[in-house]
Each structure stands twice: as C-alpha cells, then as structure tokens.
PDB file of C-alpha atoms in Angstrom:
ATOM      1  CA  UNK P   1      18.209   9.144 -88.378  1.00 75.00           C
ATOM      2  CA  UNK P   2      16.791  12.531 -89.144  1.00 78.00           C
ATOM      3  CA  UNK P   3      14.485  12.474 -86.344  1.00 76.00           C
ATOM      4  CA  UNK P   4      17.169  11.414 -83.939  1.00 74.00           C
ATOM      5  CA  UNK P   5      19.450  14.808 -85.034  1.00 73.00           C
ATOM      6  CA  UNK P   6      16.200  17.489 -84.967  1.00 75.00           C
ATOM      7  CA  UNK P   7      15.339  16.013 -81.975  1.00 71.00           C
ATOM      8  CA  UNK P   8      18.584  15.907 -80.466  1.00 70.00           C
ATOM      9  CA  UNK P   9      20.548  18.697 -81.667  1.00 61.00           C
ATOM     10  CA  UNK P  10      17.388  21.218 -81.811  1.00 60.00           C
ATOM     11  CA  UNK P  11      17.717  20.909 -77.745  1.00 62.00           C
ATOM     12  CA  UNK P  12      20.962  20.155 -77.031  1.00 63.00           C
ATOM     13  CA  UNK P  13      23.433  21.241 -80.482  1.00 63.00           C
ATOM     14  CA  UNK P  14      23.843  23.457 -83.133  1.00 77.00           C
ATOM     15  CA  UNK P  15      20.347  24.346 -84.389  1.00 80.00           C
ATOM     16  CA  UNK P  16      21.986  24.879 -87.992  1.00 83.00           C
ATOM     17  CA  UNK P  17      22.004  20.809 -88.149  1.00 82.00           C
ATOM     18  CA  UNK P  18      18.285  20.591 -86.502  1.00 80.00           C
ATOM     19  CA  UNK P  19      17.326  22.893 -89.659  1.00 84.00           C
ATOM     20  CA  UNK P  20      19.141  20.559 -92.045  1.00 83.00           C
ATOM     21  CA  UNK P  21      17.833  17.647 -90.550  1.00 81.00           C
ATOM     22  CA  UNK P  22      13.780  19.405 -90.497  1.00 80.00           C
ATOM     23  CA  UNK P  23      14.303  19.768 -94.537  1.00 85.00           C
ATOM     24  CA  UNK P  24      15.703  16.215 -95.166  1.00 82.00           C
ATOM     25  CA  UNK P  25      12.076  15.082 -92.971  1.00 79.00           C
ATOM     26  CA  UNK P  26       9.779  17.622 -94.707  1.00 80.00           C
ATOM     27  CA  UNK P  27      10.733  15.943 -97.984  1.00 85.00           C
ATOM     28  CA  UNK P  28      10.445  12.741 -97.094  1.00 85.00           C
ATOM     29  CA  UNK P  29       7.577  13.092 -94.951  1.00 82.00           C
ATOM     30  CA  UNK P  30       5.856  16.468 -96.137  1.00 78.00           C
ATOM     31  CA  UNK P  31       2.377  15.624 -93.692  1.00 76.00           C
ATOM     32  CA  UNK P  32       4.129  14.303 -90.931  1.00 77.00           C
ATOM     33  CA  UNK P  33       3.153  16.983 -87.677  1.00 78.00           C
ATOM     34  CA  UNK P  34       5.729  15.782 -85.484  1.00 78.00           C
ATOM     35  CA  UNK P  35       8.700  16.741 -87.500  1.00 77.00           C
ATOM     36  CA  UNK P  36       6.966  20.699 -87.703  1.00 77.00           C
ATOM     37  CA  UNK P  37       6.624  20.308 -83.804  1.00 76.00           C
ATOM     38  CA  UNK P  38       9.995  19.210 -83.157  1.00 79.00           C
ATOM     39  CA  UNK P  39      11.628  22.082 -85.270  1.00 80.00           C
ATOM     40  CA  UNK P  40       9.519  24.647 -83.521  1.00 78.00           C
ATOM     41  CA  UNK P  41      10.646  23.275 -80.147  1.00 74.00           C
ATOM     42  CA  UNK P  42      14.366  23.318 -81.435  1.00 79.00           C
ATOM     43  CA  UNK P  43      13.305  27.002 -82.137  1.00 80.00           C
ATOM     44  CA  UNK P  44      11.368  27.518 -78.871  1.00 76.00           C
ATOM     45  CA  UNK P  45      14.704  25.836 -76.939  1.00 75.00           C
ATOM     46  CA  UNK P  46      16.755  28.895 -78.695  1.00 77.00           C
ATOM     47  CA  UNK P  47      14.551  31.170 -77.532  1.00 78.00           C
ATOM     48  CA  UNK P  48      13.750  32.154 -81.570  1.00 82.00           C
ATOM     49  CA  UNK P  49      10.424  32.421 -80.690  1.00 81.00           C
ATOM     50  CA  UNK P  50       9.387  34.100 -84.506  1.00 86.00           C
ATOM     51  CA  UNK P  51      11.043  31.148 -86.099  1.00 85.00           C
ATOM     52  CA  UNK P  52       8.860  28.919 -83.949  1.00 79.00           C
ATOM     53  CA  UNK P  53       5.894  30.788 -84.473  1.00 80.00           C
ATOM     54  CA  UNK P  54       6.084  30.896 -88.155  1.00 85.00           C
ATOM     55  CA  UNK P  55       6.350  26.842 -88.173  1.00 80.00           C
ATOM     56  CA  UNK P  56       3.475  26.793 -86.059  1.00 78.00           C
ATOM     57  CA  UNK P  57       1.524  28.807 -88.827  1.00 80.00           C
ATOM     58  CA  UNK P  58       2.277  26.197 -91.301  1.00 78.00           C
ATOM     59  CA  UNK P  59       1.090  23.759 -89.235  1.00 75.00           C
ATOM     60  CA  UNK P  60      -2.354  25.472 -89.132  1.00 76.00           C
ATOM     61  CA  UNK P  61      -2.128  26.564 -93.006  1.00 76.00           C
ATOM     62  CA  UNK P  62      -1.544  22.568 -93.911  1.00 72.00           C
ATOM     63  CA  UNK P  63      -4.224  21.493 -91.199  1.00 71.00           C
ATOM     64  CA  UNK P  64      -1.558  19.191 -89.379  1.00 70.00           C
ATOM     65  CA  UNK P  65      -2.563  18.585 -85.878  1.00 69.00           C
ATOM     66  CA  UNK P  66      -0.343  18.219 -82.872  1.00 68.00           C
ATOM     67  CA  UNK P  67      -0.623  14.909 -81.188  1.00 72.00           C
ATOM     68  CA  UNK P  68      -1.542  15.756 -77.663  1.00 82.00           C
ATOM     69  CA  UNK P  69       0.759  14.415 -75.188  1.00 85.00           C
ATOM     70  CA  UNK P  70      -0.428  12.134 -72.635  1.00 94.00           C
ATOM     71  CA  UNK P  71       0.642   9.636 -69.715  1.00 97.00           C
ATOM     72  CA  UNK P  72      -1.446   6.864 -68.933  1.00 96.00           C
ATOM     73  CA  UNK P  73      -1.408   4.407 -65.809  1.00 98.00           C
ATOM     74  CA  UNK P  74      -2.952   0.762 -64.961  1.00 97.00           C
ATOM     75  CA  UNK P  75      -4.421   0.559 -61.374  1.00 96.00           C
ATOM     76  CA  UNK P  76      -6.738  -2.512 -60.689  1.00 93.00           C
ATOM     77  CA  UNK P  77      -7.438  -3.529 -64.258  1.00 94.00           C
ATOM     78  CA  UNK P  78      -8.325  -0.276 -65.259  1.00 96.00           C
ATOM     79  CA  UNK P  79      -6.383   2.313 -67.679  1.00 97.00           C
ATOM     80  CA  UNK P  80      -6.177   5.695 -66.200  1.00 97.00           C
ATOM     81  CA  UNK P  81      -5.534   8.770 -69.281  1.00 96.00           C
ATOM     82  CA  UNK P  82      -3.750  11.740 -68.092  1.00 96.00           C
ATOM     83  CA  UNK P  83      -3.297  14.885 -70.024  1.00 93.00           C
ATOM     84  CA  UNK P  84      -1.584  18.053 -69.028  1.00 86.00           C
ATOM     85  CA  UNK P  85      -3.413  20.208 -66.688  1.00 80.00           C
ATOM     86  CA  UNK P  86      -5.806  17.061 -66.554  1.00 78.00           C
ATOM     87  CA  UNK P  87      -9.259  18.227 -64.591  1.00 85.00           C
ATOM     88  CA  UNK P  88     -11.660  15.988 -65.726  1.00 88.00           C
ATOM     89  CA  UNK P  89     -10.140  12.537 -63.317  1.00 92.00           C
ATOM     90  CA  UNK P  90     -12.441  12.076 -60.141  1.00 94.00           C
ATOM     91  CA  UNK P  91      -9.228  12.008 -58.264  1.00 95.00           C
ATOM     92  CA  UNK P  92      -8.145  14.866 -59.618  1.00 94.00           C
ATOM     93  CA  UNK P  93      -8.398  17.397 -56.476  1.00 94.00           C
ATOM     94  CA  UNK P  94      -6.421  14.520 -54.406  1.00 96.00           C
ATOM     95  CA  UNK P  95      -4.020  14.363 -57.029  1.00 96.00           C
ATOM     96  CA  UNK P  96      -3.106  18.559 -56.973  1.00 94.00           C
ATOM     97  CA  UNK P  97      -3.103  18.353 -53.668  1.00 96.00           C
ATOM     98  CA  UNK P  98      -0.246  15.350 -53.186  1.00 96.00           C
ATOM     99  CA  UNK P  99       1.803  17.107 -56.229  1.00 95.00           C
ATOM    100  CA  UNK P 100       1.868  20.033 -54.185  1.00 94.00           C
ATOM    101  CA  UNK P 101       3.078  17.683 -51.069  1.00 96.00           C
ATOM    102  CA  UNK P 102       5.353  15.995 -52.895  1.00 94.00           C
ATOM    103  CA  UNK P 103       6.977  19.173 -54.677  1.00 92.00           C
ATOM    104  CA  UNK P 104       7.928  20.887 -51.588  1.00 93.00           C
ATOM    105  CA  UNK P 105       9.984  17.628 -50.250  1.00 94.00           C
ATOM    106  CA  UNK P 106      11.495  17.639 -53.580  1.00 88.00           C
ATOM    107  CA  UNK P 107      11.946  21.346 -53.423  1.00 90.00           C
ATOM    108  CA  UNK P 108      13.792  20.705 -49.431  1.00 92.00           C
ATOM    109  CA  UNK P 109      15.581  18.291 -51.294  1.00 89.00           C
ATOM    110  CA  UNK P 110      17.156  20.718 -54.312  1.00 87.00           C
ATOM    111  CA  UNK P 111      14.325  19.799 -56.935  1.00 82.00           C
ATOM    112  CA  UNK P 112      13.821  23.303 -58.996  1.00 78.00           C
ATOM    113  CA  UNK P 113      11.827  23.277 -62.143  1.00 68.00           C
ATOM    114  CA  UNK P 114      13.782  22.980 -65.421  1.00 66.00           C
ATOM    115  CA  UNK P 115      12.280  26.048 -66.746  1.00 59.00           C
ATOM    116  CA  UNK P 116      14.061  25.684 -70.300  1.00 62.00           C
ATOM    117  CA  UNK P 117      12.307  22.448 -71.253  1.00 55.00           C
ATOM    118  CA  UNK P 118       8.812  24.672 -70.859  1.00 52.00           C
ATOM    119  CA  UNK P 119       8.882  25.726 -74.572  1.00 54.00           C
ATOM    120  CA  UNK P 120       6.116  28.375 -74.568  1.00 55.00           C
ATOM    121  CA  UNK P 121       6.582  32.104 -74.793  1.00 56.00           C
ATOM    122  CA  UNK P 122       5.901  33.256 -70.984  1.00 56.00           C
ATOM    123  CA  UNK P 123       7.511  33.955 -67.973  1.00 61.00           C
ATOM    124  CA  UNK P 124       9.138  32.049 -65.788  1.00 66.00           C
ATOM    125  CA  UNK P 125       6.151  31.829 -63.317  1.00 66.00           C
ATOM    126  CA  UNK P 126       3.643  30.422 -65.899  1.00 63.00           C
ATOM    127  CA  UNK P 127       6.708  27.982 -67.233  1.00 62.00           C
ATOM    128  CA  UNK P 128       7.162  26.500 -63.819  1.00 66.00           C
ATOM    129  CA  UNK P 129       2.972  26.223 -63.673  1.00 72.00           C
ATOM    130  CA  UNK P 130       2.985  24.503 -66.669  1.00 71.00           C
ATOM    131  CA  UNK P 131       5.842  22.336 -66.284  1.00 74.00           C
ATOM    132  CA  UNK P 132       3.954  21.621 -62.828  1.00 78.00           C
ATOM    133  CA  UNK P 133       1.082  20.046 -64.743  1.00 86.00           C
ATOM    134  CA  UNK P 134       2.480  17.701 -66.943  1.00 90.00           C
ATOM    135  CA  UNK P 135       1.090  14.463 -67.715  1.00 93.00           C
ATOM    136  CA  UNK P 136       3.506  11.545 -66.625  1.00 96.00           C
ATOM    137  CA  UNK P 137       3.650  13.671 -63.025  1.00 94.00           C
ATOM    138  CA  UNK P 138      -0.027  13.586 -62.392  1.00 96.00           C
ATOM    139  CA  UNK P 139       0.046   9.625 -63.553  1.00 97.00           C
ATOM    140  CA  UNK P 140       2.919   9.062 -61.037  1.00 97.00           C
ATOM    141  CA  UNK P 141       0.923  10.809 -58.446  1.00 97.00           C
ATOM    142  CA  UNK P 142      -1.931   8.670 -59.004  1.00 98.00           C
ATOM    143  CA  UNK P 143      -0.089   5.461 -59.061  1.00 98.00           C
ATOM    144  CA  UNK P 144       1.983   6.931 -55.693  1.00 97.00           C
ATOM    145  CA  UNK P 145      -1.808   7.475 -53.959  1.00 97.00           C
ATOM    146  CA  UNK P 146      -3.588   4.116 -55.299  1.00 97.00           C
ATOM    147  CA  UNK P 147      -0.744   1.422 -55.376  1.00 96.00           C
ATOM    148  CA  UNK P 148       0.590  -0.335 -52.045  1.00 94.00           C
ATOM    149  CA  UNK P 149       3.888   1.200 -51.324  1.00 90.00           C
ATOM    150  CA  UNK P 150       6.151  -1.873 -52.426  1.00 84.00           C
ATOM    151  CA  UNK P 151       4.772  -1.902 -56.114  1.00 94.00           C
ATOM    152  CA  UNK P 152       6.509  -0.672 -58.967  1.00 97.00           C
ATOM    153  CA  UNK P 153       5.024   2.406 -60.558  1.00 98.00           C
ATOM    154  CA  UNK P 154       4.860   1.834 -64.620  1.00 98.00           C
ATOM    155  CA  UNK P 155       3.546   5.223 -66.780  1.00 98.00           C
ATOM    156  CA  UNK P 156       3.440   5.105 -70.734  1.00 98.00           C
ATOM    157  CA  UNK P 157       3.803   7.838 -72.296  1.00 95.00           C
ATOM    158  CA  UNK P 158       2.917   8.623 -76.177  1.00 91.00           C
ATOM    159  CA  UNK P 159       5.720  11.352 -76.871  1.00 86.00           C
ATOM    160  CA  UNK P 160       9.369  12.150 -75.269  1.00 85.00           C
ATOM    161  CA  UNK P 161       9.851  12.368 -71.790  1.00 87.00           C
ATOM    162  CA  UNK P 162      11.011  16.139 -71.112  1.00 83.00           C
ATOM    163  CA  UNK P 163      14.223  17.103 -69.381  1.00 82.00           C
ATOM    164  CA  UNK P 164      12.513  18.529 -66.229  1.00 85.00           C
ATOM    165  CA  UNK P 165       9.779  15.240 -66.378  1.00 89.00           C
ATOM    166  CA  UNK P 166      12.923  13.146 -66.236  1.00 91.00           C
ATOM    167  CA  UNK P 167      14.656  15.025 -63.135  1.00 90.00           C
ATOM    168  CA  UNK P 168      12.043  14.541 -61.522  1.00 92.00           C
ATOM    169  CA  UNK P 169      11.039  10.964 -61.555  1.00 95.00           C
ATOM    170  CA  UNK P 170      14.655  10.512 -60.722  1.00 94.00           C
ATOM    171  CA  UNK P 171      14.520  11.803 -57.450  1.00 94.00           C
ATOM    172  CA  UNK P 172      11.305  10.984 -57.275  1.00 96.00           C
ATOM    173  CA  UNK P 173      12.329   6.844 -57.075  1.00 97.00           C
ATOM    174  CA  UNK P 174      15.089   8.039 -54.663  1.00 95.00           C
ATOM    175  CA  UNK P 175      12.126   9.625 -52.146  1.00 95.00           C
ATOM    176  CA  UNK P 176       9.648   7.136 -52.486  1.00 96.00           C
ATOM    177  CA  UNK P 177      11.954   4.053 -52.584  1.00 95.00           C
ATOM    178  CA  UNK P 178      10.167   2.709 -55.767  1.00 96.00           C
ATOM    179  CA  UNK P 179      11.208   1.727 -59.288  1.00 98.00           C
ATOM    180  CA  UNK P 180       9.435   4.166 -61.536  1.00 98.00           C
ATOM    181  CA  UNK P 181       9.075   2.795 -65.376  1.00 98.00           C
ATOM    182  CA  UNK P 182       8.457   5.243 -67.566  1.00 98.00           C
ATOM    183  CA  UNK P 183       7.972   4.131 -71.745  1.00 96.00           C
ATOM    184  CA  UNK P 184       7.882   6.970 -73.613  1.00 91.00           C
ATOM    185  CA  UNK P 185       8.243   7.189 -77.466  1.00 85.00           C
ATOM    186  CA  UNK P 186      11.914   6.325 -77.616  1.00 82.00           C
ATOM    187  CA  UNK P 187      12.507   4.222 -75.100  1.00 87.00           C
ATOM    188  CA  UNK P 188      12.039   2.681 -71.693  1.00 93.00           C
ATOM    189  CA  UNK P 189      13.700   4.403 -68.657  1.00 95.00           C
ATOM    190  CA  UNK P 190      13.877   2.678 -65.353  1.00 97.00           C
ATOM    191  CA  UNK P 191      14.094   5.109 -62.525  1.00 96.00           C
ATOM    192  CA  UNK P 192      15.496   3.400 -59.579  1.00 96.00           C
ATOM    193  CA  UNK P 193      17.266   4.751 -56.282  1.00 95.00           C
ATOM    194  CA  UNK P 194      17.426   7.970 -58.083  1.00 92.00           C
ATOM    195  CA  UNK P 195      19.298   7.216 -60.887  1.00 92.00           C
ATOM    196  CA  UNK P 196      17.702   6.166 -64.584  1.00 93.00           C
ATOM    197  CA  UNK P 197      18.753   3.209 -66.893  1.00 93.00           C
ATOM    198  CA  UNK P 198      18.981   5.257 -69.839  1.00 87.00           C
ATOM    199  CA  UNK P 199      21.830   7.225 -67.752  1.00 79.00           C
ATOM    200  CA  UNK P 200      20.784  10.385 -69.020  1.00 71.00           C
ATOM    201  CA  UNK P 201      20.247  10.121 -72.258  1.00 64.00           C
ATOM    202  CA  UNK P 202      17.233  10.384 -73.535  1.00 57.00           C
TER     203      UNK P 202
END
C-alpha cells in the first residue's frame, strides 16, 4: 500500500503524502533501492531537484543499486533485451532509423514528448532525447520491423511504464492497427485502436 501512494502521489498528488509514505517503506524495508528511487522521482517530478539529489547520495553511501530498466521482446524463439539508448543490438541502426520514421507521423499526428515524465536535471532538448530512447519504444520498433503486420506486438517490461511511454504506444496501436501488450511491473496494458485497457491508469 505504501508503494502504491509514493508511487502515485509522488507524480500525480501532494508530495507531503509521497514523503510519509517513503518513511513508512524505509522502515520496513531499509535496503530496498526502489523505494529511494521512487522518492527521488517524486522529487525529480516537483522539480526539487536538491531533495532528489540528496536521496540519490544515500543510495550511493548505502551501496543500493538502481535496477536498470529494460524492455524485452520474443521474435522467432528468441528473447531480444532492450535498454535505454540500447547500441549494442545488430539491428540497432535500422531500429533509430524507423523511430525516427515513426516519430514524425506521430508528430503530424499531435504526438509531442511528455517532457515531465523525463526526470533528470536538463533541458528540454536532452529530456525529449532521452525520453526518445527509452526501452519499451526501441522493443516496439523491433517487433513493428520483424513481425508480419497482423501479429500482436507483446513487450515486458521490468519497471513502470512512464507517462510519455504510455502515450505513445497508444497512438502507436491506433497507426499501426495492432494490439500492443505491454507488462510492466504493475500490470498488463493492452493498447488497442488507440486506447489502453488500463484506461489510463497506470
């Protein structure tokens, strides 16, 4: 329950509650990383960038690592690992090259980065870059350039989908007139005809 209001509330609520619910899940779970990275993303989302810096710190200080986040795709019996800003996949110039495609028929279409969900300390330029590069895009860009057109597109992912991620697999499924399945830590969303089974909530 404690997870569900830092997580929630940090982004979208009164931060005051986020705080309350961080100190409830540093006691009960004093060497658990992802609580310290969801309070200093409920910091970074209020643009108290000092506050999220200094939790950072005590995740170095404690030696608590942050899970990496990653998005990873079946094709042909074989499990494909994306991270962000993923260089290393042989397919990985073909894949840039579609996202680019793809982003400026999204872009035609009213697509505009969610800058606010890029929680780093940079302009607006480098937050759209990095939002760009995220892992569950370059996995559905894979799957969009290996699959026949009629399959569904399924992407796990091992943390929360963010807020911009989501947008765009919406109107992603609307363009490409697939179902995009996308598991991430909380749940499954089914993207479908541009609209997603979790109905925005997430």
């Amino acid at each position: 329950m404690w997870r569900s209001i830092l997580a929630s509330y940090g982004t979208h609520g009164s931060l005051e509650l986020a705080e309350i619910a961080a100190e409830n899940l540093f006691e009960m779970e004093p060497d658990n990383a992802g609580n310290y990275v969801l309070l200093s993303n409920a910091y970074s989302a209020n643009k108290k960038w000092k506050k999220a810096a200094k939790v950072k710190m005590l995740l170095k200080e404690n030696e608590m690592k942050k899970e990496t986040g990653k998005s990873w795709i079946e094709i042909k019996d074989k499990v494909h690992v994306f991270i962000a800003g993923e260089r290393k996949h042989p397919r990985m110039a073909d894949i840039y090259l579609e996202l680019d495609k793809f982003l400026e028929v999204m872009k035609k279409l009213g697509y505009k980065a969610e800058i606010d969900y890029d929680l780093h300390d940079v302009d607006e330029n480098r937050k759209e870059e990095l939002l760009r590069h995220h892992s569950e895009k370059l996995a559905l860009i894979f799957g969009l350039i290996s699959l026949p057109p009629a399959l569904p597109i399924r992407i796990m992912k091992n943390l929360r989908i963010c807020g911009d991620c989501h947008s765009f697999m919406n109107l992603a499924s609307s363009i490409t007139k697939r179902d995009i399945i996308v598991r991430d830590v909380n749940r499954f969303h089914h993207f479908k005809d541009g609209c997603c089974s979790c109905r925005e909530f997430w």
